[in-house]
Amino acid sequence: MGYIGSHTAVELIESGYEVVIIDNLSNSKEEVLDGIERITGRRPHFEKLDLVDQERTLEVFERHNDAIGVIHFAALKAVGESVENPGLYFKNNILGLVHVLEGMESSRIPNLIFSSSCTVYGEPDTLPVTETSEIKKASSPYGATKQIGEELLQSEVKAKGDKLNVISLRYFNPVGAHSSSLIGELPLGIPNNLMPFVTQTALGILKELSVYGSDYNTPDGTAVRDYIHVVDLAKAHVSAMQRLENKNQEEGYEVYNIGTGKGISVLELILAFEKVTGETVRYNMVDRREGDVEAVYANADLAKTKLGWSAERDLETMCKSAYEWEKRYRE
Ligand code: WQD
């Protein structure tokens, strides 16, 4: 029940699904269940489990063998940490996925949604990226685990035939929080990602934001990303689950870009944030961050055609909701 998982649980419950959450709580808190319950009026079932533990994973999956599908969010995701400790990333992200597949097989659960990432594209040659754009060498072990995860799933689907159906969602940059401000992003310690750094700087928790790189070949020199509201992203999972449940897939393994299609620079995001919140974000231009790409944004047409999904929330809503969540959380 991390950031994306908690928002997806809310959207699933509001669409009539019953939700079981599995988490080892390594990067999340059990209190998130209270937030989900307050928003939806229903408390998801919870199983504390580390997916690296094969035996217990099979046990827990067997207990829930009536499930129609699994959404596998559980992974480590700090790019820098993955460079320092690659073994940890491969163990958690790959072994965890293998055990999920084993659990699904032994409990006969046929449908899986996998959290992939735009990081699989590396530094793209042409923009926007489509699902058929080249998969470049990953710039970090974290990125490699997402590429390998996708490859593993593709091979598994081939091997298992109609016993396994998978949709990989390639997330662009999720930001923002639920409109209730009852759930949101909760990074441990000093944030790595831009939006939590911005909200904490605005509220005076952090002194100053470093803008990594002002000499990129982009309109204002700062790096460009496709920021997507986490609630829109959560809704993409509901659409994907419905496609799996209704057996509407055209292929046993499908991949979708989940972004807005708009490239936004770091400076544009800061300015939009200041405008919508009335706060000042102190920032300073510094060198590029190692491993960052210059620009990446999605062509999300396929998700629109096949999943009937597209992003609806704009940059202002993303900034405002992130700010409201951070403020409420600090109170
Ligand atoms: C966005 C932009 C930074 C912090 C990574 C992963 C991706 C996804 C999200 C999982 C970049 C700049 C940032 C700061 C800055 N995965 N920035 N100052 O790097 O695009 O994506 O996280 O979680 O797979 O690769 O996201 O939010 O870290 O950075 O200037 O203090 O903001 O350089 O251009 P990123 P981000």
mmCIF file of C-alpha atoms in Angstrom, residues 66-295:
data_model
loop_
_atom_site.group_PDB
_atom_site.id
_atom_site.type_symbol
_atom_site.label_atom_id
_atom_site.label_comp_id
_atom_site.label_asym_id
_atom_site.label_seq_id
_atom_site.Cartn_x
_atom_site.Cartn_y
_atom_site.Cartn_z
ATOM 1 C CA ASP A 66 -10.752 -16.841 -5.473
ATOM 2 C CA ALA A 67 -9.118 -13.595 -6.636
ATOM 3 C CA ILE A 68 -9.737 -12.589 -10.238
ATOM 4 C CA GLY A 69 -6.370 -10.910 -10.568
ATOM 5 C CA VAL A 70 -3.204 -9.541 -9.034
ATOM 6 C CA ILE A 71 -1.660 -6.092 -9.381
ATOM 7 C CA HIS A 72 2.040 -6.293 -8.633
ATOM 8 C CA PHE A 73 3.304 -2.911 -7.406
ATOM 9 C CA ALA A 74 5.706 -4.200 -4.766
ATOM 10 C CA ALA A 75 9.237 -3.182 -5.690
ATOM 11 C CA LEU A 76 12.143 -1.062 -4.598
ATOM 12 C CA LYS A 77 12.346 2.081 -6.711
ATOM 13 C CA ALA A 78 15.162 4.407 -5.686
ATOM 14 C CA VAL A 79 17.427 4.748 -8.699
ATOM 15 C CA GLY A 80 20.517 5.851 -6.702
ATOM 16 C CA GLU A 81 20.141 3.113 -4.103
ATOM 17 C CA SER A 82 19.915 0.534 -6.891
ATOM 18 C CA VAL A 83 23.305 1.660 -8.211
ATOM 19 C CA GLU A 84 24.831 1.174 -4.743
ATOM 20 C CA ASN A 85 23.095 -2.106 -3.996
ATOM 21 C CA PRO A 86 22.117 -3.900 -7.220
ATOM 22 C CA GLY A 87 21.805 -7.322 -5.558
ATOM 23 C CA LEU A 88 19.101 -6.027 -3.265
ATOM 24 C CA TYR A 89 17.159 -4.689 -6.260
ATOM 25 C CA PHE A 90 17.385 -7.903 -8.247
ATOM 26 C CA LYS A 91 16.426 -9.970 -5.208
ATOM 27 C CA ASN A 92 13.385 -7.875 -4.325
ATOM 28 C CA ASN A 93 12.128 -6.947 -7.747
ATOM 29 C CA ILE A 94 12.889 -10.111 -9.736
ATOM 30 C CA LEU A 95 12.615 -12.824 -7.089
ATOM 31 C CA GLY A 96 9.470 -11.104 -5.769
ATOM 32 C CA LEU A 97 7.937 -11.247 -9.243
ATOM 33 C CA VAL A 98 8.909 -14.910 -9.711
ATOM 34 C CA HIS A 99 7.180 -15.769 -6.430
ATOM 35 C CA VAL A 100 4.070 -13.817 -7.423
ATOM 36 C CA LEU A 101 3.922 -15.878 -10.641
ATOM 37 C CA GLU A 102 4.374 -19.106 -8.678
ATOM 38 C CA GLY A 103 1.647 -18.068 -6.249
ATOM 39 C CA MET A 104 -0.709 -17.250 -9.113
ATOM 40 C CA GLU A 105 -0.015 -20.559 -10.808
ATOM 41 C CA SER A 106 -0.540 -22.694 -7.735
ATOM 42 C CA SER A 107 -3.717 -20.798 -6.787
ATOM 43 C CA ARG A 108 -4.968 -20.651 -10.395
ATOM 44 C CA ILE A 109 -5.258 -16.868 -10.555
ATOM 45 C CA PRO A 110 -5.038 -15.970 -14.259
ATOM 46 C CA ASN A 111 -4.692 -12.173 -14.487
ATOM 47 C CA LEU A 112 -1.769 -9.912 -13.657
ATOM 48 C CA ILE A 113 -1.054 -6.199 -13.979
ATOM 49 C CA PHE A 114 2.622 -5.316 -13.680
ATOM 50 C CA SER A 115 4.004 -1.902 -12.658
ATOM 51 C CA SER A 116 6.512 -1.058 -15.327
ATOM 52 C CA SER A 117 8.116 2.285 -15.988
ATOM 53 C CA CYS A 118 9.044 4.751 -18.712
ATOM 54 C CA THR A 119 12.575 4.136 -17.492
ATOM 55 C CA VAL A 120 12.616 1.074 -19.821
ATOM 56 C CA TYR A 121 13.000 3.489 -22.770
ATOM 57 C CA GLY A 122 16.264 4.965 -21.470
ATOM 58 C CA GLU A 123 17.161 8.117 -23.465
ATOM 59 C CA PRO A 124 14.735 7.905 -26.389
ATOM 60 C CA ASP A 125 15.714 8.859 -29.958
ATOM 61 C CA THR A 126 12.318 10.287 -30.849
ATOM 62 C CA LEU A 127 9.518 11.795 -28.800
ATOM 63 C CA PRO A 128 6.881 11.047 -27.757
ATOM 64 C CA VAL A 129 7.688 7.400 -27.073
ATOM 65 C CA THR A 130 5.255 4.721 -28.179
ATOM 66 C CA GLU A 131 5.030 1.171 -26.848
ATOM 67 C CA THR A 132 7.083 -0.004 -29.829
ATOM 68 C CA SER A 133 9.931 2.477 -29.240
ATOM 69 C CA GLU A 134 13.279 0.820 -28.720
ATOM 70 C CA ILE A 135 14.129 -0.521 -25.261
ATOM 71 C CA LYS A 136 17.599 0.913 -24.651
ATOM 72 C CA LYS A 137 20.145 -0.324 -22.182
ATOM 73 C CA ALA A 138 18.845 0.601 -18.731
ATOM 74 C CA SER A 139 20.620 3.490 -17.019
ATOM 75 C CA SER A 140 20.340 1.872 -13.566
ATOM 76 C CA PRO A 141 19.856 -1.553 -11.966
ATOM 77 C CA TYR A 142 16.371 -0.355 -10.996
ATOM 78 C CA GLY A 143 15.572 0.214 -14.680
ATOM 79 C CA ALA A 144 17.078 -3.167 -15.535
ATOM 80 C CA THR A 145 14.733 -4.916 -13.080
ATOM 81 C CA LYS A 146 11.736 -3.359 -14.886
ATOM 82 C CA GLN A 147 13.054 -4.448 -18.299
ATOM 83 C CA ILE A 148 13.781 -7.975 -17.078
ATOM 84 C CA GLY A 149 10.395 -8.093 -15.342
ATOM 85 C CA GLU A 150 8.665 -7.305 -18.628
ATOM 86 C CA GLU A 151 10.750 -9.894 -20.492
ATOM 87 C CA LEU A 152 10.055 -12.553 -17.899
ATOM 88 C CA LEU A 153 6.326 -11.886 -18.125
ATOM 89 C CA GLN A 154 6.303 -12.008 -21.893
ATOM 90 C CA SER A 155 8.043 -15.415 -21.823
ATOM 91 C CA GLU A 156 5.778 -16.726 -19.072
ATOM 92 C CA VAL A 157 2.663 -15.807 -21.045
ATOM 93 C CA LYS A 158 4.067 -17.600 -24.070
ATOM 94 C CA ALA A 159 4.797 -20.667 -21.952
ATOM 95 C CA LYS A 160 1.499 -20.749 -20.035
ATOM 96 C CA GLY A 161 -0.927 -20.008 -22.876
ATOM 97 C CA ASP A 162 -4.356 -18.888 -21.682
ATOM 98 C CA LYS A 163 -3.591 -19.768 -18.053
ATOM 99 C CA LEU A 164 -1.827 -16.411 -17.699
ATOM 100 C CA ASN A 165 -2.779 -12.980 -19.024
ATOM 101 C CA VAL A 166 -0.638 -9.951 -18.297
ATOM 102 C CA ILE A 167 -0.840 -6.214 -18.822
ATOM 103 C CA SER A 168 2.287 -4.157 -18.139
ATOM 104 C CA LEU A 169 1.649 -0.482 -17.485
ATOM 105 C CA ARG A 170 4.605 1.777 -18.184
ATOM 106 C CA TYR A 171 4.125 4.616 -15.740
ATOM 107 C CA PHE A 172 5.552 8.004 -16.537
ATOM 108 C CA ASN A 173 6.096 10.351 -13.550
ATOM 109 C CA PRO A 174 3.292 9.966 -11.001
ATOM 110 C CA VAL A 175 2.643 13.010 -8.789
ATOM 111 C CA GLY A 176 -0.190 14.521 -6.737
ATOM 112 C CA ALA A 177 -2.516 12.970 -4.184
ATOM 113 C CA HIS A 178 -6.140 11.984 -3.605
ATOM 114 C CA SER A 179 -8.487 15.013 -3.435
ATOM 115 C CA SER A 180 -9.386 14.110 0.173
ATOM 116 C CA SER A 181 -5.718 14.571 1.221
ATOM 117 C CA LEU A 182 -6.172 11.357 3.235
ATOM 118 C CA ILE A 183 -3.598 9.430 1.189
ATOM 119 C CA GLY A 184 -0.558 10.614 -0.751
ATOM 120 C CA GLU A 185 3.140 10.109 -1.288
ATOM 121 C CA LEU A 186 5.137 9.404 1.875
ATOM 122 C CA PRO A 187 8.835 9.307 1.006
ATOM 123 C CA LEU A 188 11.177 8.222 3.779
ATOM 124 C CA GLY A 189 13.780 10.839 4.674
ATOM 125 C CA ILE A 190 14.896 13.367 2.084
ATOM 126 C CA PRO A 191 12.907 12.830 -1.111
ATOM 127 C CA ASN A 192 14.571 11.765 -4.383
ATOM 128 C CA ASN A 193 11.702 12.737 -6.641
ATOM 129 C CA LEU A 194 10.887 16.240 -7.747
ATOM 130 C CA MET A 195 7.333 16.830 -6.483
ATOM 131 C CA PRO A 196 7.840 15.826 -2.829
ATOM 132 C CA PHE A 197 10.995 17.927 -2.857
ATOM 133 C CA VAL A 198 8.978 20.883 -4.159
ATOM 134 C CA THR A 199 6.179 20.511 -1.571
ATOM 135 C CA GLN A 200 8.644 20.179 1.307
ATOM 136 C CA THR A 201 10.634 23.205 0.119
ATOM 137 C CA ALA A 202 7.452 25.271 -0.201
ATOM 138 C CA LEU A 203 6.524 24.411 3.388
ATOM 139 C CA GLY A 204 10.002 25.265 4.686
ATOM 140 C CA ILE A 205 10.854 21.677 5.686
ATOM 141 C CA LEU A 206 13.703 21.743 3.174
ATOM 142 C CA LYS A 207 15.690 24.900 2.558
ATOM 143 C CA GLU A 208 16.159 24.863 -1.155
ATOM 144 C CA LEU A 209 15.493 22.749 -4.202
ATOM 145 C CA SER A 210 18.366 21.846 -6.515
ATOM 146 C CA VAL A 211 17.350 21.886 -10.166
ATOM 147 C CA TYR A 212 19.513 19.219 -11.760
ATOM 148 C CA GLY A 213 20.757 20.616 -15.043
ATOM 149 C CA SER A 214 19.932 23.845 -16.902
ATOM 150 C CA ASP A 215 21.868 23.070 -20.086
ATOM 151 C CA TYR A 216 19.668 20.371 -21.575
ATOM 152 C CA ASN A 217 18.574 20.698 -25.168
ATOM 153 C CA THR A 218 15.009 21.655 -24.116
ATOM 154 C CA PRO A 219 13.092 24.963 -24.406
ATOM 155 C CA ASP A 220 14.223 26.298 -20.998
ATOM 156 C CA GLY A 221 17.280 24.070 -20.525
ATOM 157 C CA THR A 222 15.768 21.924 -17.746
ATOM 158 C CA ALA A 223 14.804 18.279 -18.150
ATOM 159 C CA VAL A 224 11.373 17.321 -19.465
ATOM 160 C CA ARG A 225 9.063 14.617 -18.074
ATOM 161 C CA ASP A 226 5.475 13.479 -18.424
ATOM 162 C CA TYR A 227 3.956 14.114 -14.985
ATOM 163 C CA ILE A 228 0.737 12.221 -14.424
ATOM 164 C CA HIS A 229 -1.762 12.609 -11.587
ATOM 165 C CA VAL A 230 -1.654 9.514 -9.379
ATOM 166 C CA VAL A 231 -5.471 9.258 -9.406
ATOM 167 C CA ASP A 232 -5.461 9.106 -13.222
ATOM 168 C CA LEU A 233 -2.741 6.486 -13.003
ATOM 169 C CA ALA A 234 -4.793 4.532 -10.442
ATOM 170 C CA LYS A 235 -7.801 4.584 -12.781
ATOM 171 C CA ALA A 236 -5.679 3.083 -15.568
ATOM 172 C CA HIS A 237 -5.342 -0.033 -13.374
ATOM 173 C CA VAL A 238 -9.112 -0.325 -13.066
ATOM 174 C CA SER A 239 -9.461 -0.125 -16.864
ATOM 175 C CA ALA A 240 -6.706 -2.727 -17.296
ATOM 176 C CA MET A 241 -8.287 -5.056 -14.720
ATOM 177 C CA GLN A 242 -11.651 -4.765 -16.474
ATOM 178 C CA ARG A 243 -10.003 -5.628 -19.784
ATOM 179 C CA LEU A 244 -8.449 -8.741 -18.210
ATOM 180 C CA GLU A 245 -11.598 -9.740 -16.355
ATOM 181 C CA ASN A 246 -13.792 -9.367 -19.437
ATOM 182 C CA LYS A 247 -11.240 -11.254 -21.552
ATOM 183 C CA ASN A 248 -10.994 -8.362 -23.979
ATOM 184 C CA GLN A 249 -7.266 -8.770 -24.503
ATOM 185 C CA GLU A 250 -6.036 -9.202 -28.034
ATOM 186 C CA GLU A 251 -2.723 -10.650 -26.859
ATOM 187 C CA GLY A 252 -1.903 -12.625 -23.729
ATOM 188 C CA TYR A 253 0.742 -10.012 -22.965
ATOM 189 C CA GLU A 254 0.006 -6.336 -23.546
ATOM 190 C CA VAL A 255 1.910 -3.154 -22.731
ATOM 191 C CA TYR A 256 0.584 0.383 -22.330
ATOM 192 C CA ASN A 257 2.159 3.779 -21.786
ATOM 193 C CA ILE A 258 0.396 5.560 -18.958
ATOM 194 C CA GLY A 259 1.131 9.262 -19.268
ATOM 195 C CA THR A 260 -0.577 12.496 -20.291
ATOM 196 C CA GLY A 261 1.359 12.942 -23.525
ATOM 197 C CA LYS A 262 2.593 16.361 -22.361
ATOM 198 C CA GLY A 263 6.243 17.105 -21.707
ATOM 199 C CA ILE A 264 6.761 19.490 -18.757
ATOM 200 C CA SER A 265 10.136 20.928 -17.728
ATOM 201 C CA VAL A 266 11.370 21.171 -14.144
ATOM 202 C CA LEU A 267 11.013 24.970 -14.243
ATOM 203 C CA GLU A 268 7.512 24.789 -15.693
ATOM 204 C CA LEU A 269 6.483 22.506 -12.859
ATOM 205 C CA ILE A 270 7.954 24.829 -10.220
ATOM 206 C CA LEU A 271 6.216 27.864 -11.748
ATOM 207 C CA ALA A 272 2.873 26.069 -12.000
ATOM 208 C CA PHE A 273 3.237 25.001 -8.371
ATOM 209 C CA GLU A 274 3.991 28.539 -7.186
ATOM 210 C CA LYS A 275 1.090 29.958 -9.129
ATOM 211 C CA VAL A 276 -1.502 27.513 -7.879
ATOM 212 C CA THR A 277 -0.389 27.458 -4.218
ATOM 213 C CA GLY A 278 0.803 31.060 -3.765
ATOM 214 C CA GLU A 279 3.977 29.686 -2.134
ATOM 215 C CA THR A 280 7.542 30.451 -3.141
ATOM 216 C CA VAL A 281 9.833 27.552 -3.948
ATOM 217 C CA ARG A 282 13.471 28.512 -3.416
ATOM 218 C CA TYR A 283 15.612 26.833 -6.005
ATOM 219 C CA ASN A 284 19.108 26.805 -7.337
ATOM 220 C CA MET A 285 20.458 25.535 -10.665
ATOM 221 C CA VAL A 286 23.083 22.844 -10.201
ATOM 222 C CA ASP A 287 24.801 20.205 -12.346
ATOM 223 C CA ARG A 288 22.914 17.418 -14.031
ATOM 224 C CA ARG A 289 22.087 14.374 -11.906
ATOM 225 C CA GLU A 290 23.844 11.205 -12.997
ATOM 226 C CA GLY A 291 21.605 8.758 -14.831
ATOM 227 C CA ASP A 292 18.915 11.333 -15.726
ATOM 228 C CA VAL A 293 17.612 11.479 -19.284
ATOM 229 C CA GLU A 294 17.038 14.781 -21.051
ATOM 230 C CA ALA A 295 13.415 14.370 -22.036
#
